[in-house]
Coordinates of C-alpha atoms in Angstrom, one line a residue:
M1 CA 4.5 16.0 -19.4
N2 CA 6.7 18.1 -21.6
K3 CA 9.6 16.5 -21.5
V4 CA 8.7 13.2 -23.3
F5 CA 7.6 15.5 -26.6
S6 CA 10.3 15.0 -28.1
T7 CA 10.8 11.3 -27.8
I8 CA 6.9 11.0 -28.8
L9 CA 8.0 12.7 -32.1
Y10 CA 10.9 10.8 -33.0
I11 CA 8.5 7.3 -32.1
Y12 CA 6.2 8.6 -34.5
S13 CA 8.5 9.1 -37.2
L14 CA 10.1 5.8 -36.9
I15 CA 7.0 3.9 -38.4
L16 CA 3.1 4.5 -38.5
V17 CA 1.6 1.8 -36.6
N18 CA -1.6 0.0 -38.3
Q19 CA -2.7 -2.3 -35.6
M20 CA -6.5 -2.2 -34.6
A21 CA -7.0 -1.7 -31.2
F22 CA -9.8 -3.2 -29.1
A23 CA -12.6 -0.9 -27.3
L24 CA -12.3 -0.8 -23.6
E25 CA -15.6 -1.6 -22.5
Y26 CA -16.4 -2.2 -18.5
K27 CA -19.3 -3.0 -16.4
L28 CA -20.2 -0.1 -14.3
P29 CA -19.8 -1.0 -10.2
E30 CA -22.6 -2.1 -8.8
D31 CA -21.2 -1.1 -4.9
N32 CA -20.4 2.4 -4.1
S33 CA -17.0 2.1 -5.5
R34 CA -15.7 3.8 -8.5
L35 CA -13.1 1.0 -9.7
I36 CA -13.2 -0.2 -13.1
G37 CA -11.3 -3.0 -14.8
E38 CA -8.4 -4.8 -14.1
I39 CA -4.3 -4.2 -14.4
T40 CA -3.1 -5.9 -17.5
K41 CA 0.1 -7.1 -17.8
H42 CA 2.5 -7.7 -21.0
T43 CA 5.7 -8.9 -21.2
V44 CA 7.9 -7.2 -24.1
V45 CA 8.8 -9.6 -27.2
K46 CA 11.9 -8.2 -29.3
G47 CA 10.9 -5.3 -31.2
E48 CA 8.1 -3.8 -29.9
F49 CA 7.9 -0.7 -28.4
F50 CA 5.5 1.6 -26.3
Q51 CA 3.8 3.1 -29.4
Q52 CA 2.9 -0.1 -30.8
L53 CA 1.5 -1.5 -27.5
A54 CA -0.4 1.6 -26.7
Q55 CA -2.4 1.3 -30.2
R56 CA -2.6 -2.6 -29.5
Y57 CA -4.5 -2.0 -25.8
N58 CA -6.2 1.2 -26.6
V59 CA -4.1 3.4 -23.8
G60 CA -2.5 6.6 -24.3
L61 CA 1.0 6.9 -25.1
L62 CA 1.6 9.1 -22.0
A63 CA -0.5 6.8 -19.8
L64 CA 1.8 4.0 -20.8
M65 CA 5.1 5.9 -20.2
E66 CA 3.6 6.9 -16.6
A67 CA 2.8 3.6 -15.6
N68 CA 6.2 2.4 -16.3
P69 CA 8.5 4.8 -15.6
G70 CA 12.3 4.0 -15.9
V71 CA 11.4 1.5 -19.3
D72 CA 12.8 2.8 -22.8
P73 CA 9.7 3.6 -25.1
L74 CA 11.2 3.1 -27.9
L75 CA 13.6 -0.1 -26.9
P76 CA 12.0 -1.5 -24.0
K77 CA 14.3 -4.8 -22.8
E78 CA 13.2 -7.9 -24.2
G79 CA 11.4 -9.8 -21.4
T80 CA 10.3 -6.9 -18.9
E81 CA 6.9 -6.8 -17.7
L82 CA 4.8 -3.8 -18.4
V83 CA 1.8 -2.8 -16.4
I84 CA -0.8 -1.6 -18.9
P85 CA -3.0 1.1 -17.3
T86 CA -6.6 -0.9 -18.2
Q87 CA -7.9 -0.1 -14.6
M88 CA -9.2 3.2 -13.4
I89 CA -11.4 4.9 -10.8
L90 CA -14.2 6.8 -12.6
P91 CA -14.1 10.6 -12.2
Y92 CA -16.2 12.3 -10.0
G93 CA -19.4 13.5 -10.9
K94 CA -22.8 12.4 -12.5
H95 CA -21.8 9.2 -14.6
E96 CA -24.1 10.4 -18.1
G97 CA -23.0 11.1 -21.8
I98 CA -19.4 11.9 -22.4
V99 CA -17.2 12.7 -19.7
I100 CA -13.4 14.0 -20.7
N101 CA -11.0 14.3 -18.2
L102 CA -7.9 16.5 -19.4
S103 CA -5.3 15.3 -16.4
E104 CA -5.7 11.6 -17.8
L105 CA -6.3 12.0 -21.4
R106 CA -9.3 9.6 -21.5
L107 CA -13.0 10.1 -22.9
Y108 CA -15.5 8.1 -20.8
Y109 CA -18.8 7.3 -22.4
F110 CA -21.7 6.0 -20.4
D111 CA -24.2 4.0 -21.3
N112 CA -26.4 3.5 -18.2
A113 CA -29.2 1.9 -20.6
K114 CA -26.7 -0.8 -20.6
Q115 CA -25.1 -0.1 -17.3
T116 CA -21.5 0.2 -19.2
V117 CA -18.7 2.6 -19.7
N118 CA -16.5 2.7 -22.6
V119 CA -13.0 4.5 -22.3
F120 CA -10.6 5.5 -24.7
P121 CA -7.5 7.7 -24.7
V122 CA -7.3 11.2 -26.3
G123 CA -5.6 14.4 -27.8
I124 CA -5.9 17.6 -26.2
G125 CA -4.7 20.9 -26.6
K126 CA -1.3 21.7 -26.2
I127 CA 0.2 24.1 -24.3
G128 CA -1.0 27.7 -25.7
N129 CA -4.2 26.1 -27.0
A130 CA -5.6 24.4 -23.8
T131 CA -8.8 22.6 -24.3
P132 CA -11.6 24.4 -21.7
K133 CA -13.4 22.6 -18.9
L134 CA -16.9 23.1 -19.7
I135 CA -20.6 21.4 -19.5
S136 CA -22.5 21.0 -22.9
E137 CA -23.8 18.6 -25.4
I138 CA -23.2 17.4 -28.9
T139 CA -25.0 19.9 -31.3
E140 CA -23.8 18.7 -34.9
K141 CA -22.5 15.7 -36.2
R142 CA -20.6 15.2 -39.5
T143 CA -19.4 12.6 -41.6
N144 CA -16.5 13.4 -43.8
P145 CA -16.3 17.0 -42.6
N146 CA -14.4 19.6 -44.0
W147 CA -12.0 21.5 -41.7
F148 CA -11.8 25.0 -41.8
P149 CA -8.1 26.4 -40.1
T150 CA -8.5 29.1 -38.0
V151 CA -6.2 32.3 -38.7
D152 CA -4.0 31.7 -35.9
K153 CA -3.6 28.0 -36.9
R154 CA -2.5 29.0 -40.7
K155 CA -0.1 31.0 -39.1
E156 CA 1.5 28.5 -37.3
H157 CA 1.2 26.4 -40.1
F158 CA 3.2 28.6 -42.4
A159 CA 5.7 29.6 -39.8
T160 CA 6.3 26.2 -39.2
H161 CA 6.2 24.8 -42.7
G162 CA 6.4 27.9 -45.0
V163 CA 3.2 26.3 -46.8
E164 CA -0.1 28.3 -46.5
L165 CA -2.6 26.3 -45.7
P166 CA -6.1 26.8 -47.4
R167 CA -9.5 28.4 -45.8
M168 CA -10.9 25.1 -46.0
V169 CA -9.6 21.7 -46.3
K170 CA -11.8 19.3 -48.0
A171 CA -12.6 15.4 -46.4
G172 CA -9.8 13.0 -47.4
P173 CA -6.1 11.8 -46.6
N174 CA -4.8 15.4 -46.0
N175 CA -7.8 16.5 -43.6
P176 CA -6.9 16.1 -39.8
L177 CA -10.4 15.8 -39.2
G178 CA -10.6 12.2 -40.1
D179 CA -14.0 10.9 -41.1
Y180 CA -16.1 12.1 -38.4
A181 CA -16.6 15.2 -36.4
M182 CA -19.0 16.1 -33.3
R183 CA -19.3 19.6 -32.2
I184 CA -19.6 20.9 -28.6
G185 CA -22.2 23.1 -28.0
R186 CA -21.7 26.2 -30.4
S187 CA -18.2 26.2 -29.4
T188 CA -15.4 25.8 -32.2
Y189 CA -14.4 22.7 -30.3
L190 CA -14.9 19.1 -31.9
I191 CA -14.5 15.5 -31.2
H192 CA -12.9 14.0 -33.8
G193 CA -11.2 11.6 -36.0
T194 CA -7.5 12.1 -37.6
N195 CA -5.7 11.6 -40.4
Q196 CA -2.7 9.9 -38.2
R197 CA -2.1 8.3 -35.2
F198 CA 0.0 11.2 -34.0
G199 CA -1.0 12.8 -30.9
I200 CA -3.7 10.0 -29.5
G201 CA -3.1 9.9 -25.5
M202 CA -1.1 13.6 -25.4
R203 CA -1.2 17.1 -25.8
A204 CA -1.0 17.4 -29.4
S205 CA -4.4 19.3 -30.9
S206 CA -5.4 22.9 -31.3
G207 CA -8.0 22.6 -28.4
C208 CA -10.3 20.0 -29.8
I209 CA -10.5 16.6 -28.7
R210 CA -8.7 14.1 -31.0
M211 CA -9.3 10.3 -31.2
N212 CA -8.3 7.2 -33.2
P213 CA -10.3 6.5 -36.3
E214 CA -11.5 3.3 -35.0
D215 CA -12.8 4.8 -31.6
I216 CA -14.4 8.0 -33.1
E217 CA -16.2 5.8 -35.4
W218 CA -17.6 3.7 -32.8
L219 CA -18.5 7.0 -30.7
F220 CA -20.0 8.8 -33.3
K221 CA -22.4 5.8 -34.0
Q222 CA -23.4 5.7 -30.3
A223 CA -23.5 9.5 -29.3
D224 CA -26.6 11.1 -30.6
S225 CA -27.3 15.1 -31.0
G226 CA -27.9 16.2 -27.4
T227 CA -25.7 13.8 -25.4
K228 CA -24.2 15.8 -22.7
V229 CA -20.4 16.5 -22.9
K230 CA -18.6 17.2 -19.8
I231 CA -14.7 18.3 -19.4
I232 CA -13.4 18.2 -16.4
D233 CA -10.1 18.2 -15.1
Q234 CA -9.2 15.8 -12.2
P235 CA -5.8 14.9 -11.7
I236 CA -6.4 13.3 -8.2
K237 CA -9.0 10.4 -7.9
M238 CA -10.1 8.4 -5.4
T239 CA -13.0 6.0 -4.2
Y240 CA -13.8 3.5 -1.1
L241 CA -14.0 -0.1 -1.8
T242 CA -14.7 -0.8 1.7
P243 CA -15.7 1.6 4.5
S244 CA -12.0 0.7 5.7
Q245 CA -10.6 0.4 2.5
R246 CA -9.6 3.6 0.2
M247 CA -8.0 3.6 -3.0
I248 CA -6.7 6.7 -5.2
E249 CA -5.3 7.3 -8.2
I250 CA -3.1 10.4 -9.2
H251 CA -1.8 11.6 -12.9
S252 CA 0.7 14.3 -13.8
P253 CA -1.2 17.7 -13.3
L254 CA -1.3 19.7 -16.9
S255 CA 1.4 22.4 -17.1
L256 CA 0.3 26.0 -18.4
S257 CA 2.9 27.0 -20.0
E258 CA 6.4 25.6 -21.3
D259 CA 8.2 26.9 -18.1
D260 CA 5.2 26.0 -15.7
K261 CA 6.1 23.2 -13.1
P262 CA 2.3 22.6 -11.9
S263 CA 1.8 21.1 -8.4
L264 CA -1.0 19.1 -6.6
Y265 CA -0.4 21.0 -3.6
P266 CA -2.1 22.7 -2.0
L267 CA -4.6 19.7 -1.8
S268 CA -8.3 20.4 -2.3
S269 CA -10.6 20.0 0.3
G270 CA -11.7 16.7 -0.8
V271 CA -8.7 15.1 -0.8
K272 CA -7.6 16.2 2.5
S273 CA -11.2 14.8 3.8
F274 CA -10.5 11.6 2.0
I275 CA -6.8 11.2 3.4
G276 CA -7.2 12.5 7.0
D277 CA -4.6 14.0 8.9
N278 CA -2.6 10.7 9.8
P279 CA 1.1 11.6 9.5
K280 CA 1.9 8.0 7.8
D281 CA -0.9 8.6 5.2
L282 CA 0.3 12.2 4.4
E283 CA 3.9 10.6 3.8
A284 CA 2.3 8.0 1.7
L285 CA 0.1 10.6 -0.4
D286 CA 3.1 12.9 -0.9
K287 CA 5.5 9.7 -2.4
I288 CA 2.6 9.1 -4.7
I289 CA 2.3 12.8 -5.9
K290 CA 6.1 13.1 -6.3
Q291 CA 5.9 10.3 -9.0
P292 CA 2.6 9.4 -10.0
K293 CA 2.0 6.6 -12.1
G294 CA -1.7 7.0 -13.0
L295 CA -2.7 3.8 -11.6
P296 CA -5.3 3.2 -9.0
V297 CA -3.4 2.0 -5.5
K298 CA -4.8 1.2 -2.0
F299 CA -4.3 3.6 0.1

């Protein structure tokens, strides 16, 4: 996940994408499975590139790259058929309020009255400023929020740019929080918008959850104060379609440092129970783990 960061920075320096994305809303499964959506296919047209397509389909840039290994994200060959990751397995746990799964860089908003779930790509904390796992709720909502950068953030900004950040940045085009912000519990962590497209579907924030402007606007209107928020880290998600048909979805685990090479081994007891001890199944699982695509596959 870290190796592609410099490439992604270059993508954003090339062009600002202004296409409006569409929200991904799914009906919750009526059976006992947790599989939602269908895979979308896209044939590359001359001049298209991954950031443009990620914005169009409202998926994360890293998710799109992971689903299409070997394809140049800057110059995908015209006529190439891409897989758009619009099918997924819901995370394990209670499906209510807001659930953010760090490994897949996605936010889920469950509307149990409508029996729907909306799914959005998000930016999360970069290495050294990791977004914590937690169970909490929305305690504060602000439109046009002011930004109060932390001491560490001001030091980092000065070291990088040679310019001091003010103690408060007023709402406006220079405010990285965008037009909407929601506080998680009593912490300093926010779910907020952005004044640029950079960092959505990536590890690029100082720990907050960053969303596309149109996505946070929608979520802000739906999620009241008191809405439950759960931040989890589930790189492996599983479900049964039938008693004899299984599906598994695997994402790259998060690095803890620049030199960290995280592994999904040893497997959790839940994964072991799901897979069983058949050598062929274990071999198939190992192949997926070695090159995860972040897509549900039959198992």
